[in-house]
mmCIF file of C-alpha atoms and ligand atoms in Angstrom:
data_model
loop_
_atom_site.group_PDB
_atom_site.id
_atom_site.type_symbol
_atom_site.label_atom_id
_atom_site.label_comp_id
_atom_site.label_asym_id
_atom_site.label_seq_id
_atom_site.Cartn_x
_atom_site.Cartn_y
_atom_site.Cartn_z
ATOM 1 C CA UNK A 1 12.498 -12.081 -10.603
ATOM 2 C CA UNK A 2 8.883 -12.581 -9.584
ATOM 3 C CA UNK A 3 7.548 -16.188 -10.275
ATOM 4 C CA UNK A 4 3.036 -15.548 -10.391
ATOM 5 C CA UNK A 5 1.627 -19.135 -9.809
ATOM 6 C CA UNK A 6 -1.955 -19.667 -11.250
ATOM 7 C CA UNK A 7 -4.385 -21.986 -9.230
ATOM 8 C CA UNK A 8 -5.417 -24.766 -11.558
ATOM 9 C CA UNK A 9 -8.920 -23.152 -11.977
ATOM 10 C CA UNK A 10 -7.768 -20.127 -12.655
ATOM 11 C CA UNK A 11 -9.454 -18.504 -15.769
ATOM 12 C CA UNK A 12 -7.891 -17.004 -19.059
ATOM 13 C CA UNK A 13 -8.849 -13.841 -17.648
ATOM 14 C CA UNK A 14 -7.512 -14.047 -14.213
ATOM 15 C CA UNK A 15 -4.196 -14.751 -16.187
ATOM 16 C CA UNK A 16 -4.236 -11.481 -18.807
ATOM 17 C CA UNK A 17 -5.217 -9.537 -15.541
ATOM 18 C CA UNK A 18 -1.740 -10.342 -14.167
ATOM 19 C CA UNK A 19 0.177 -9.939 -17.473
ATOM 20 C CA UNK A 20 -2.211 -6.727 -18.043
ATOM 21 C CA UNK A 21 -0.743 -4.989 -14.304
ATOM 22 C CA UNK A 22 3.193 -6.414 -14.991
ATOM 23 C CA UNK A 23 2.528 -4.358 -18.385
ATOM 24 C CA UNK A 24 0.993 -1.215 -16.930
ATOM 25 C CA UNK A 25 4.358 -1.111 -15.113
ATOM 26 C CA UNK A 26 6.592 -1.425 -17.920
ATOM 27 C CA UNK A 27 7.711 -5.272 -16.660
ATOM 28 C CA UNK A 28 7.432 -7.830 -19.344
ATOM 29 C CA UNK A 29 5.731 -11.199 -18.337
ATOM 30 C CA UNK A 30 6.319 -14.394 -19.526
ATOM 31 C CA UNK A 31 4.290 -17.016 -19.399
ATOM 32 C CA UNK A 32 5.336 -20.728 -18.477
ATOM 33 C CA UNK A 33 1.913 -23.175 -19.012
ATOM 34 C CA UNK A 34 2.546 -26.034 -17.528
ATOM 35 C CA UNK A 35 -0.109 -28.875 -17.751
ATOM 36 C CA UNK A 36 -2.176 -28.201 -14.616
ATOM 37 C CA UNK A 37 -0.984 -25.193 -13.732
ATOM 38 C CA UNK A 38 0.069 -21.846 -15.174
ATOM 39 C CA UNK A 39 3.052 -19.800 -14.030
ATOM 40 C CA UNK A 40 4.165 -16.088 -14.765
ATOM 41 C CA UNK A 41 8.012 -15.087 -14.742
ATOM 42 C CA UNK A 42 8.199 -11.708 -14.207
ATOM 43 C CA UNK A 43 11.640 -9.863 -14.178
ATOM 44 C CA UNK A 44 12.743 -6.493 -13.457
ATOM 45 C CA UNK A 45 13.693 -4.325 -10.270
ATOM 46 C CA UNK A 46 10.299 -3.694 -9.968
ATOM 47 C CA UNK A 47 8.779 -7.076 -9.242
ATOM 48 C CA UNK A 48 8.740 -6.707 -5.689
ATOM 49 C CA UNK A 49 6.181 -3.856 -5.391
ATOM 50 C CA UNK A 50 3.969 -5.026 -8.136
ATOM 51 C CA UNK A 51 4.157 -8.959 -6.354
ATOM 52 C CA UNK A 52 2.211 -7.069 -3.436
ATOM 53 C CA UNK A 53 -0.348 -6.129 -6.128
ATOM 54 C CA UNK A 54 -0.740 -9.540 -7.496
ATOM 55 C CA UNK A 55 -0.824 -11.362 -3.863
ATOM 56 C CA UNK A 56 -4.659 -12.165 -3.371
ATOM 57 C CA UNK A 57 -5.937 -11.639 -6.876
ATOM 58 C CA UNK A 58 -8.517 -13.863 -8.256
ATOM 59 C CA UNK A 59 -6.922 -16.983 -9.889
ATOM 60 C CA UNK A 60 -3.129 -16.499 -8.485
ATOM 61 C CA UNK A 61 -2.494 -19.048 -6.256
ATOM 62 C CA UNK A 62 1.384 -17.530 -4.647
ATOM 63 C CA UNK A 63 3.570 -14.872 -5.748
ATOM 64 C CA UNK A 64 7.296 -16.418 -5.232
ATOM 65 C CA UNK A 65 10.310 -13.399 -4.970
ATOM 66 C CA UNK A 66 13.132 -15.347 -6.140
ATOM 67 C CA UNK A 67 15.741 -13.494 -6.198
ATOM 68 C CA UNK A 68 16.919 -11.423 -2.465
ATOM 69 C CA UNK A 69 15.498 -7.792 -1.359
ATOM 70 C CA UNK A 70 18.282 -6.828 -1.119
ATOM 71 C CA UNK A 71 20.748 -5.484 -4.273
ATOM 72 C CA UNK A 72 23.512 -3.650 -3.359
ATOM 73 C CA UNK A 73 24.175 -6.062 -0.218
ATOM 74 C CA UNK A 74 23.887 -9.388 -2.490
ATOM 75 C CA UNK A 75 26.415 -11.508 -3.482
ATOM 76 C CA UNK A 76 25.940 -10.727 -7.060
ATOM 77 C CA UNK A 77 26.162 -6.870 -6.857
ATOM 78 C CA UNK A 78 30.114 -7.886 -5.901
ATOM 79 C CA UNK A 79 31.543 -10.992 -6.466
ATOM 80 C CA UNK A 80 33.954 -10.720 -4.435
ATOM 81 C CA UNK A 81 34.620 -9.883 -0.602
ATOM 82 C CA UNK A 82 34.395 -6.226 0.229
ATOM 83 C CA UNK A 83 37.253 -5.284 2.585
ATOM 84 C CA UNK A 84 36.367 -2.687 5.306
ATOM 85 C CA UNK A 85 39.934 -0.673 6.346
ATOM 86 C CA UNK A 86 38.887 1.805 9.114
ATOM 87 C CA UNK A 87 42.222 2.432 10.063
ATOM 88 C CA UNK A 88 45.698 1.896 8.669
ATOM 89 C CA UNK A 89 46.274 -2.011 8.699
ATOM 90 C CA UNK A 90 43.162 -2.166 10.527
ATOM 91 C CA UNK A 91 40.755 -4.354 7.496
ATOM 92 C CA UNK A 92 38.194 -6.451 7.590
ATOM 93 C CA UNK A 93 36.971 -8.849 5.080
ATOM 94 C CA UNK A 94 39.945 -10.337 3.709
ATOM 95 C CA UNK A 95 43.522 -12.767 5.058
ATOM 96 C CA UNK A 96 43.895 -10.174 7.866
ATOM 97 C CA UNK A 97 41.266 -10.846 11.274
ATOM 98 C CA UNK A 98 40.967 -7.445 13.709
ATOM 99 C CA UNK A 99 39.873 -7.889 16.934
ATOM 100 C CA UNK A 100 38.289 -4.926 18.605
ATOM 101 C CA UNK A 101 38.029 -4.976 22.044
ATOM 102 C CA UNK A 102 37.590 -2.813 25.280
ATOM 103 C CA UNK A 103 35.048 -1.979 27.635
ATOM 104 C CA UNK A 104 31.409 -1.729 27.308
ATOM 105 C CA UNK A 105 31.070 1.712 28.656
ATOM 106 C CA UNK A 106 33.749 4.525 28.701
ATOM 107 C CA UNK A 107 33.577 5.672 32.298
ATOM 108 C CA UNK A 108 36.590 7.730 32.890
ATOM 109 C CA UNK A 109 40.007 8.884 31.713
ATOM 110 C CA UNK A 110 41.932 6.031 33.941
ATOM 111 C CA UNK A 111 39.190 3.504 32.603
ATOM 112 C CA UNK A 112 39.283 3.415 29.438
ATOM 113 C CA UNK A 113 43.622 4.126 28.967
ATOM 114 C CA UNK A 114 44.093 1.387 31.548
ATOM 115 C CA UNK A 115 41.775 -1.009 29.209
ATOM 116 C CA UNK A 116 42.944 0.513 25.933
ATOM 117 C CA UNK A 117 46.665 -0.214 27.059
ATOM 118 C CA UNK A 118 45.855 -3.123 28.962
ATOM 119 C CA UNK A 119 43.802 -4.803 25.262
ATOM 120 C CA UNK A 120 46.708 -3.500 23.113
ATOM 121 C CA UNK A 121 49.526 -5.437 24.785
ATOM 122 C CA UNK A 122 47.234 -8.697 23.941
ATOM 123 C CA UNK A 123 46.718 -7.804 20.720
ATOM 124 C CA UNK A 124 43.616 -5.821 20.069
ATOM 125 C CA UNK A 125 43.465 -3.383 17.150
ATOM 126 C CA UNK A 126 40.744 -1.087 17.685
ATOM 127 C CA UNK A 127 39.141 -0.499 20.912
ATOM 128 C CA UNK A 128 35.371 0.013 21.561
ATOM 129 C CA UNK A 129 33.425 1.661 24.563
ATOM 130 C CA UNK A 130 30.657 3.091 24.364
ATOM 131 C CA UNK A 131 30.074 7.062 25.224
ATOM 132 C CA UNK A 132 26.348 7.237 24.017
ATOM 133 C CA UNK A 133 24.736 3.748 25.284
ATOM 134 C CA UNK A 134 21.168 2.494 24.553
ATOM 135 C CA UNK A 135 20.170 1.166 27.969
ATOM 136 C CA UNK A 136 16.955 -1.094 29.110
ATOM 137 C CA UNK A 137 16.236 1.048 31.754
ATOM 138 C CA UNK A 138 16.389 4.229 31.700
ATOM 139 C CA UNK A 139 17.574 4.901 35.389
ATOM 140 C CA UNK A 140 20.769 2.382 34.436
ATOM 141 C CA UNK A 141 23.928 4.392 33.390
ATOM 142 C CA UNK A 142 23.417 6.267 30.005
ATOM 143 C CA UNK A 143 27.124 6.247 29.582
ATOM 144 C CA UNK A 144 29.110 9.855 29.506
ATOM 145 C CA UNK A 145 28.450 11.641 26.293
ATOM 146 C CA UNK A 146 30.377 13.793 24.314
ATOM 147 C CA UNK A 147 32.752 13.806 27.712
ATOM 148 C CA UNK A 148 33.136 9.923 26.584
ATOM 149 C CA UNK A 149 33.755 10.507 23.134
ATOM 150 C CA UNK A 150 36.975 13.343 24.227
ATOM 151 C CA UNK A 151 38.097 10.552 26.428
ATOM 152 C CA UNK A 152 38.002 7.440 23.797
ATOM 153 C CA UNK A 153 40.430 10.889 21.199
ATOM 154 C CA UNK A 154 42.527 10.696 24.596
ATOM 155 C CA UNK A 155 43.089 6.584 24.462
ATOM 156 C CA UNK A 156 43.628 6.664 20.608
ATOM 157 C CA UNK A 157 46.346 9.421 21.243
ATOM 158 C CA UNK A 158 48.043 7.109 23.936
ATOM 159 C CA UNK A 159 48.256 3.604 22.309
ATOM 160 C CA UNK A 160 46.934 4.323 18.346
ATOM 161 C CA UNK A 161 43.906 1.837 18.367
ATOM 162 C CA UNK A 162 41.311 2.462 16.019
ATOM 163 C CA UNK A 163 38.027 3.760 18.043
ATOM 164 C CA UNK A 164 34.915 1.864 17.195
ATOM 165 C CA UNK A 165 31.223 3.866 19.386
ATOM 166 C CA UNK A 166 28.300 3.581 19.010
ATOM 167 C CA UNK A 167 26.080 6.530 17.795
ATOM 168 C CA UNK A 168 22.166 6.269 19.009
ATOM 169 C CA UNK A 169 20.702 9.257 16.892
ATOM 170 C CA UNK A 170 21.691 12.129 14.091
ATOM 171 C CA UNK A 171 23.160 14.510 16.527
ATOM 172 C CA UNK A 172 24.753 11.926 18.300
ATOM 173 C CA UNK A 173 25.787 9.890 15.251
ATOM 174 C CA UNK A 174 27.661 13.585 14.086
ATOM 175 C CA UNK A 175 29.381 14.163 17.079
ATOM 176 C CA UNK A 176 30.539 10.251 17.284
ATOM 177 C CA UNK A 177 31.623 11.048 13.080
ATOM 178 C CA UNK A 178 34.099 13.444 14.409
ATOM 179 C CA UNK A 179 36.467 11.226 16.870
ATOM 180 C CA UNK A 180 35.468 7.672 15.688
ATOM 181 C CA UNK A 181 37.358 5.968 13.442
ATOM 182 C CA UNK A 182 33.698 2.929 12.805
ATOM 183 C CA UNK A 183 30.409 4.021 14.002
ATOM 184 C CA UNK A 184 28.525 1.544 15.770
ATOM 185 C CA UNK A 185 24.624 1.224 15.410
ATOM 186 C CA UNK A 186 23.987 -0.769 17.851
ATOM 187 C CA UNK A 187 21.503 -4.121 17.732
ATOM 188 C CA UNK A 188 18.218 -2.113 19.081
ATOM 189 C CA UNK A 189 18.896 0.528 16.181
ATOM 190 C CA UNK A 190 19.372 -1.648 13.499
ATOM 191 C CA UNK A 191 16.052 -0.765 12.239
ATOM 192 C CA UNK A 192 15.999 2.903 12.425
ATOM 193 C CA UNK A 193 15.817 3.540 8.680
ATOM 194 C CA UNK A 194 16.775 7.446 9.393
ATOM 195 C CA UNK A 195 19.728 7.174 11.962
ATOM 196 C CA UNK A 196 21.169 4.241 8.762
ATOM 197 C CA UNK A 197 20.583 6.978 6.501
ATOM 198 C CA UNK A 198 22.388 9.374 8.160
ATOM 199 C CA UNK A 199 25.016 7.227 9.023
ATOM 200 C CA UNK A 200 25.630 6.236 5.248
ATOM 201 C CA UNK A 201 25.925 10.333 4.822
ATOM 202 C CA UNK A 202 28.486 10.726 7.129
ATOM 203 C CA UNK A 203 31.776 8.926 5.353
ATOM 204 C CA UNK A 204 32.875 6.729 8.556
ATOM 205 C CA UNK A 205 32.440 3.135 8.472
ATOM 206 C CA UNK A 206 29.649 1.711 10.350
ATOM 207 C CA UNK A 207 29.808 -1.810 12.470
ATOM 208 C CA UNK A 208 25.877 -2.639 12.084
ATOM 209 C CA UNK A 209 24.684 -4.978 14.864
ATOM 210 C CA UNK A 210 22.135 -7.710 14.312
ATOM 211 C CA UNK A 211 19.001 -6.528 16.318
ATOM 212 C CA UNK A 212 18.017 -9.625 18.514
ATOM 213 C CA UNK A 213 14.686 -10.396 16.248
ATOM 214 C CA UNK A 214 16.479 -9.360 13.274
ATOM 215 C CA UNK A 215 16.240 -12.339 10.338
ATOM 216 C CA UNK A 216 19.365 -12.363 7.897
ATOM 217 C CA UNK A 217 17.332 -10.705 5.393
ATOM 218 C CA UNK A 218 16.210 -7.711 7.648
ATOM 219 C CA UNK A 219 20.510 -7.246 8.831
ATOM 220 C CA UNK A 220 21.061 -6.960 4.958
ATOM 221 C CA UNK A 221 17.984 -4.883 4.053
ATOM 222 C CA UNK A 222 19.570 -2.680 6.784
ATOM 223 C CA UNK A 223 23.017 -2.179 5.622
ATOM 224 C CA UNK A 224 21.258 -1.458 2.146
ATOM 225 C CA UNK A 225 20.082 1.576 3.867
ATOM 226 C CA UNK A 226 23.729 2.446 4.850
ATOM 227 C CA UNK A 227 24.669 2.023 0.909
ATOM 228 C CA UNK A 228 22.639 3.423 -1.020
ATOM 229 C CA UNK A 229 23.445 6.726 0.943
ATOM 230 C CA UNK A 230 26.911 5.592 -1.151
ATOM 231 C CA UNK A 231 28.889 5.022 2.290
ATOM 232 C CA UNK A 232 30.013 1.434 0.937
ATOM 233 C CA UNK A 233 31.914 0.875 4.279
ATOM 234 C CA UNK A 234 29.757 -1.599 6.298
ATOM 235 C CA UNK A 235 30.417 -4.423 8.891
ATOM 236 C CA UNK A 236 27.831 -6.195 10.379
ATOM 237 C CA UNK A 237 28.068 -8.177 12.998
ATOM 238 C CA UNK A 238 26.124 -10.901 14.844
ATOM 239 C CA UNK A 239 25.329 -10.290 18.673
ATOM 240 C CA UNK A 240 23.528 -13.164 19.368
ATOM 241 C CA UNK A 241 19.094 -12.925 19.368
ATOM 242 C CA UNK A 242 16.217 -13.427 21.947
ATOM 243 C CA UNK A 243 15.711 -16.997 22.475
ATOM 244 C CA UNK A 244 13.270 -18.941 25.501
ATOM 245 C CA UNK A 245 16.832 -19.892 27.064
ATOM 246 C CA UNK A 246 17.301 -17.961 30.332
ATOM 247 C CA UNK A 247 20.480 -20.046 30.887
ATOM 248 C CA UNK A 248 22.335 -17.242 28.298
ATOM 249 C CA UNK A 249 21.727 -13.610 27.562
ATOM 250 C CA UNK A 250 21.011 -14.405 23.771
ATOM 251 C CA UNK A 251 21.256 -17.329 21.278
ATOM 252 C CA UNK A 252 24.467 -17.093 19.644
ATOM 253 C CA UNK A 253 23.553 -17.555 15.806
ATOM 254 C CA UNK A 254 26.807 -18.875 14.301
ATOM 255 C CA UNK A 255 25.229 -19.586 11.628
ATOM 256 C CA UNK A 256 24.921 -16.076 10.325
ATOM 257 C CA UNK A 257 28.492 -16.502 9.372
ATOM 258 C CA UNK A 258 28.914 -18.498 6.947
ATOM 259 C CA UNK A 259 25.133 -17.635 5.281
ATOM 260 C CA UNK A 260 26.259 -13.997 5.296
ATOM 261 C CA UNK A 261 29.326 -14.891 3.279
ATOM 262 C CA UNK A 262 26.980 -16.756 0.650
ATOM 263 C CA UNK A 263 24.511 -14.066 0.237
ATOM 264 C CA UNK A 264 26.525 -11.024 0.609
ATOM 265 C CA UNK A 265 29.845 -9.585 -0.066
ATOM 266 C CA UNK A 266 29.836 -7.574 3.344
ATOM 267 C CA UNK A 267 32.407 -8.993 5.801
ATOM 268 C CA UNK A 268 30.827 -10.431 9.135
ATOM 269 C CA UNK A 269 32.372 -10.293 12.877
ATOM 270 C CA UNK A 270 30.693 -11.860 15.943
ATOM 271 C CA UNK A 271 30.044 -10.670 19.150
ATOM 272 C CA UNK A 272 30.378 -13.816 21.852
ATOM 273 C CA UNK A 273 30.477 -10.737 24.552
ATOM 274 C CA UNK A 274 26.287 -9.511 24.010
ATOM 275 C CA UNK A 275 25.878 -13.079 22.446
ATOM 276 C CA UNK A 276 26.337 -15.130 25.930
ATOM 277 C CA UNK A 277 26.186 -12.781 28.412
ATOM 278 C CA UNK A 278 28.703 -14.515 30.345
ATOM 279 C CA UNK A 279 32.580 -13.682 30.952
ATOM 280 C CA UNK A 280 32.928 -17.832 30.890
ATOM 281 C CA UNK A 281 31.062 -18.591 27.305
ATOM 282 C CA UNK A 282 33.225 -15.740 25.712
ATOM 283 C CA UNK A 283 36.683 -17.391 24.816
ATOM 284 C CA UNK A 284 34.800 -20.289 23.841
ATOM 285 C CA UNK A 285 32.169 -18.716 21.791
ATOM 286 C CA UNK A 286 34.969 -16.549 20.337
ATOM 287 C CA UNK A 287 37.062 -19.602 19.532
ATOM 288 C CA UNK A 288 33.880 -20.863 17.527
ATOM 289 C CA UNK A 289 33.012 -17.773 15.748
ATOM 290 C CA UNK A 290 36.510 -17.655 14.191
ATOM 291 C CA UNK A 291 36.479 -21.395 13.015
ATOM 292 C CA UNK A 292 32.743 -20.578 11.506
ATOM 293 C CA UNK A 293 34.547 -17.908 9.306
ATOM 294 C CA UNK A 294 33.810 -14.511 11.122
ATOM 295 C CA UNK A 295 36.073 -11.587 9.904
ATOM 296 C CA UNK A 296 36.623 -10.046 13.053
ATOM 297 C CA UNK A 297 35.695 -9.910 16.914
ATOM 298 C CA UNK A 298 34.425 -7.485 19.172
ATOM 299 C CA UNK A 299 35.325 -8.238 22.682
ATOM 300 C CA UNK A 300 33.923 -6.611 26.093
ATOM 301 C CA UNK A 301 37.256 -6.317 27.952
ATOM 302 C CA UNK A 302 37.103 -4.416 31.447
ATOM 303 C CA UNK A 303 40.064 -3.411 33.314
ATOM 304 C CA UNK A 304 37.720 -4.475 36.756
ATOM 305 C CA UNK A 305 35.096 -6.216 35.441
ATOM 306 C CA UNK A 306 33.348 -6.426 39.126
ATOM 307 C CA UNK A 307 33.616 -2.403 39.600
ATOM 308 C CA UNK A 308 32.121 -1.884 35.512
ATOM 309 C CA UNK A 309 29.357 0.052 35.018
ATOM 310 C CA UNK A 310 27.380 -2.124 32.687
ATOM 311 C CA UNK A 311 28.011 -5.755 31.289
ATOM 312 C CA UNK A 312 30.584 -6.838 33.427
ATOM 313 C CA UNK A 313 29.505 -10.148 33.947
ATOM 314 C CA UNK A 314 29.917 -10.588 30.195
ATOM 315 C CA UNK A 315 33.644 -8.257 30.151
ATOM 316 C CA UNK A 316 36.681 -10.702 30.245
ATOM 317 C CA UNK A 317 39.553 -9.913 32.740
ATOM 318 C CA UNK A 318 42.501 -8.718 30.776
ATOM 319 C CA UNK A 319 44.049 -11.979 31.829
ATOM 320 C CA UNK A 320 40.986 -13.826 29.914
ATOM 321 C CA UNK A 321 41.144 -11.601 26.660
ATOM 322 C CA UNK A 322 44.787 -12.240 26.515
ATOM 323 C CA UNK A 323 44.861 -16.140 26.633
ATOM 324 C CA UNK A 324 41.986 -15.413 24.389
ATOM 325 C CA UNK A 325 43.745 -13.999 21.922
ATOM 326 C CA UNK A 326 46.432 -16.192 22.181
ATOM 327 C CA UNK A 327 44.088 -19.536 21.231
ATOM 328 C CA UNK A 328 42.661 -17.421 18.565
ATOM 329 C CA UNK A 329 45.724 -16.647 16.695
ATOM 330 C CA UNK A 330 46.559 -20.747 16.767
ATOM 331 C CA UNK A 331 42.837 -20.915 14.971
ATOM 332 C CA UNK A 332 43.366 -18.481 12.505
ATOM 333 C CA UNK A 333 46.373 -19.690 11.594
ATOM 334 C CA UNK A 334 44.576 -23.196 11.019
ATOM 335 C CA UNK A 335 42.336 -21.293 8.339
ATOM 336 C CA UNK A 336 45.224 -19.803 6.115
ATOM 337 C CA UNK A 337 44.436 -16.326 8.384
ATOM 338 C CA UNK A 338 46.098 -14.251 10.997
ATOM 339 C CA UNK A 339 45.100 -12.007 13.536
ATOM 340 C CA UNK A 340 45.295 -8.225 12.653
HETATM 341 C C1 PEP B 401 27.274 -2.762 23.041
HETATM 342 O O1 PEP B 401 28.041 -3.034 22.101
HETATM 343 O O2 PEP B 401 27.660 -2.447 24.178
HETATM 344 C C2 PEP B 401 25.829 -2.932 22.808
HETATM 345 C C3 PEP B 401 24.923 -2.178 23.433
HETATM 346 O O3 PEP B 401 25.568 -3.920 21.941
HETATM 347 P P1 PEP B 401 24.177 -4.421 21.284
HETATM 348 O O4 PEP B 401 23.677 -3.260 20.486
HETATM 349 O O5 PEP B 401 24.616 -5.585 20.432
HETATM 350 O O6 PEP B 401 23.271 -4.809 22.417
HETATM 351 MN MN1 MN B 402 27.700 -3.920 26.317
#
């Protein structure tokens, strides 16, 4: 719904000119006079491209979109919460709270089994690392590739977590398809409209990050992308965005959580790891996400978080993760939920 407000000098023409182009495009207007002013309803799927039309005509004073860009993403589409199982007994969205965990790169075979074993004894459900990985600088570690992706088959084979990597483009995103149980698309992709398309083609789930100058509205338009390809399996997740604080990596925005669940159906998991920066914010900033509703965590756990690759001041010891996990499950037992 598109709501046309007239200025008060607005003439009896300037009006049938906006009733005239909602016509043209088979919307039907309805007007609402009101005693100084003069408002047009107009309601249909298509009110969003012709309220670019209408902005700046002569007489219309603002062109309000009520209801959210978004469709398929809303609230309304799907009353109730979609659950997201991308594994046996491994769901989010509903009683049941996974926690993903695991290192931020996969460096090699003894990495990433010592930290796959090492997060599954503390509870951990799926474990991430990432083979492909969109670095700052392009002389930092680009993580190992395909070689990465053969050793994250390897830790799923030992222990049975789910695998949860992030793909960075199409050929990647294919290759990542074929061993990954989630596909990540990772915060600084979150707006590349072709790699969500292809990702929506490919029949995996996808964890969608929050790019760090993403609004709300932009994370949702996003996943949008993801389903309308008909790939109804998305997660997003908050990772915390670019702030004027140097004293953290990111501002934590907790209060994605709970606006996510009142917009959308989608389940939501946080990301205290990328969201602080900091190995001593995490449990705490975990802790907090849970109580503020979040279906899920995704944890940077590193076996030697002094020897890691990238983000290891923000990768818990194993020691951390598990008393970690150990406060969470107290939490989620507080809210009527329970720890995958
Ligand atoms: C990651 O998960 O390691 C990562 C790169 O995250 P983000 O896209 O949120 O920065
Ligand atoms: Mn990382």
């Amino acid at each position: 719904m598109l709501l046309v407000v007239m200025q008060a000098e607005a003439t009896p023409a300037d009006l049938a000119r906006v009733c005239d182009l909602a016509r043209e495009r088979g919307l039907t207007p309805q007007v609402m006079a009101g005693r100084a002013q003069t408002a047009v309803a107009i309601d249909g799927v298509e009110g969003r491209a012709v309220g670019a039309a209408l902005q700046g005509l002569s007489g219309v004073a603002e062109v309000l979109q009520v209801d959210p860009p978004y469709r398929k993403a809303a609230r309304a589409a799907h009353p109730s919460p979609t659950i997201v199982t991308i594994a046996p007994g491994v769901a989010f969205g509903g009683e049941q709270v996974p926690v993903i965990a695991g290192p931020c790169s996969v460096e090699s075979e003894s990495q990433i089994i010592r930290a796959a074993e090492q997060v599954k004894a503390a509870g951990a459900v799926a474990l991430r690392g990432g083979a492909f990985k969109p670095r700052s600088s392009p002389y930092a570690f680009q993580g190992l590739g395909a070689e990465g992706l053969t050793l994250l088959a390897r830790a799923r084979e030992a222990t049975g977590l789910a695998i949860v990597t992030e793909a960075m483009d199409d050929e990647g995103a294919r290759q990542v398809a074929e061993v990954a149980d989630c596909i990540q698309v990772g915060a600084r992709n979150m707006q590349n409209y072709a790699l969500l398309k292809t990702v929506g083609r490919l029949g995996r789930p996808v964890l969608l990050k929050r790019g760090a100058a993403a609004t709300i509205a932009d994370l949702l338009l996003s996943a949008e992308y993801i389903l309308n390809e008909g790939n109804p399996s998305v997660i997003l997740c908050e990772r915390g965005l670019r702030s004027f604080d140097a004293t953290v990596r990111n501002l934590f925005d907790l209060t994605a959580i709970p606006v996510v669940h009142q917009v959308s159906h989608l389940p939501i998991i946080a990301d205290p790891s990328h969201g602080t920066g900091r190995r001593d914010l995490v449990m705490p900033m975990a802790r907090a996400a849970l109580a503020a509703g979040a279906d899920g965590l995704i944890l940077e756990v590193h076996p030697e978080p002094e020897r890691a690759m990238s983000d290891g001041a923000q990768s818990q010891t194993p020691a951390q993760f598990t008393e970690t996990m150990r406060q969470l499950a107290g939490i989620a037992t507080v809210l009527g939920r329970r720890l995958a």
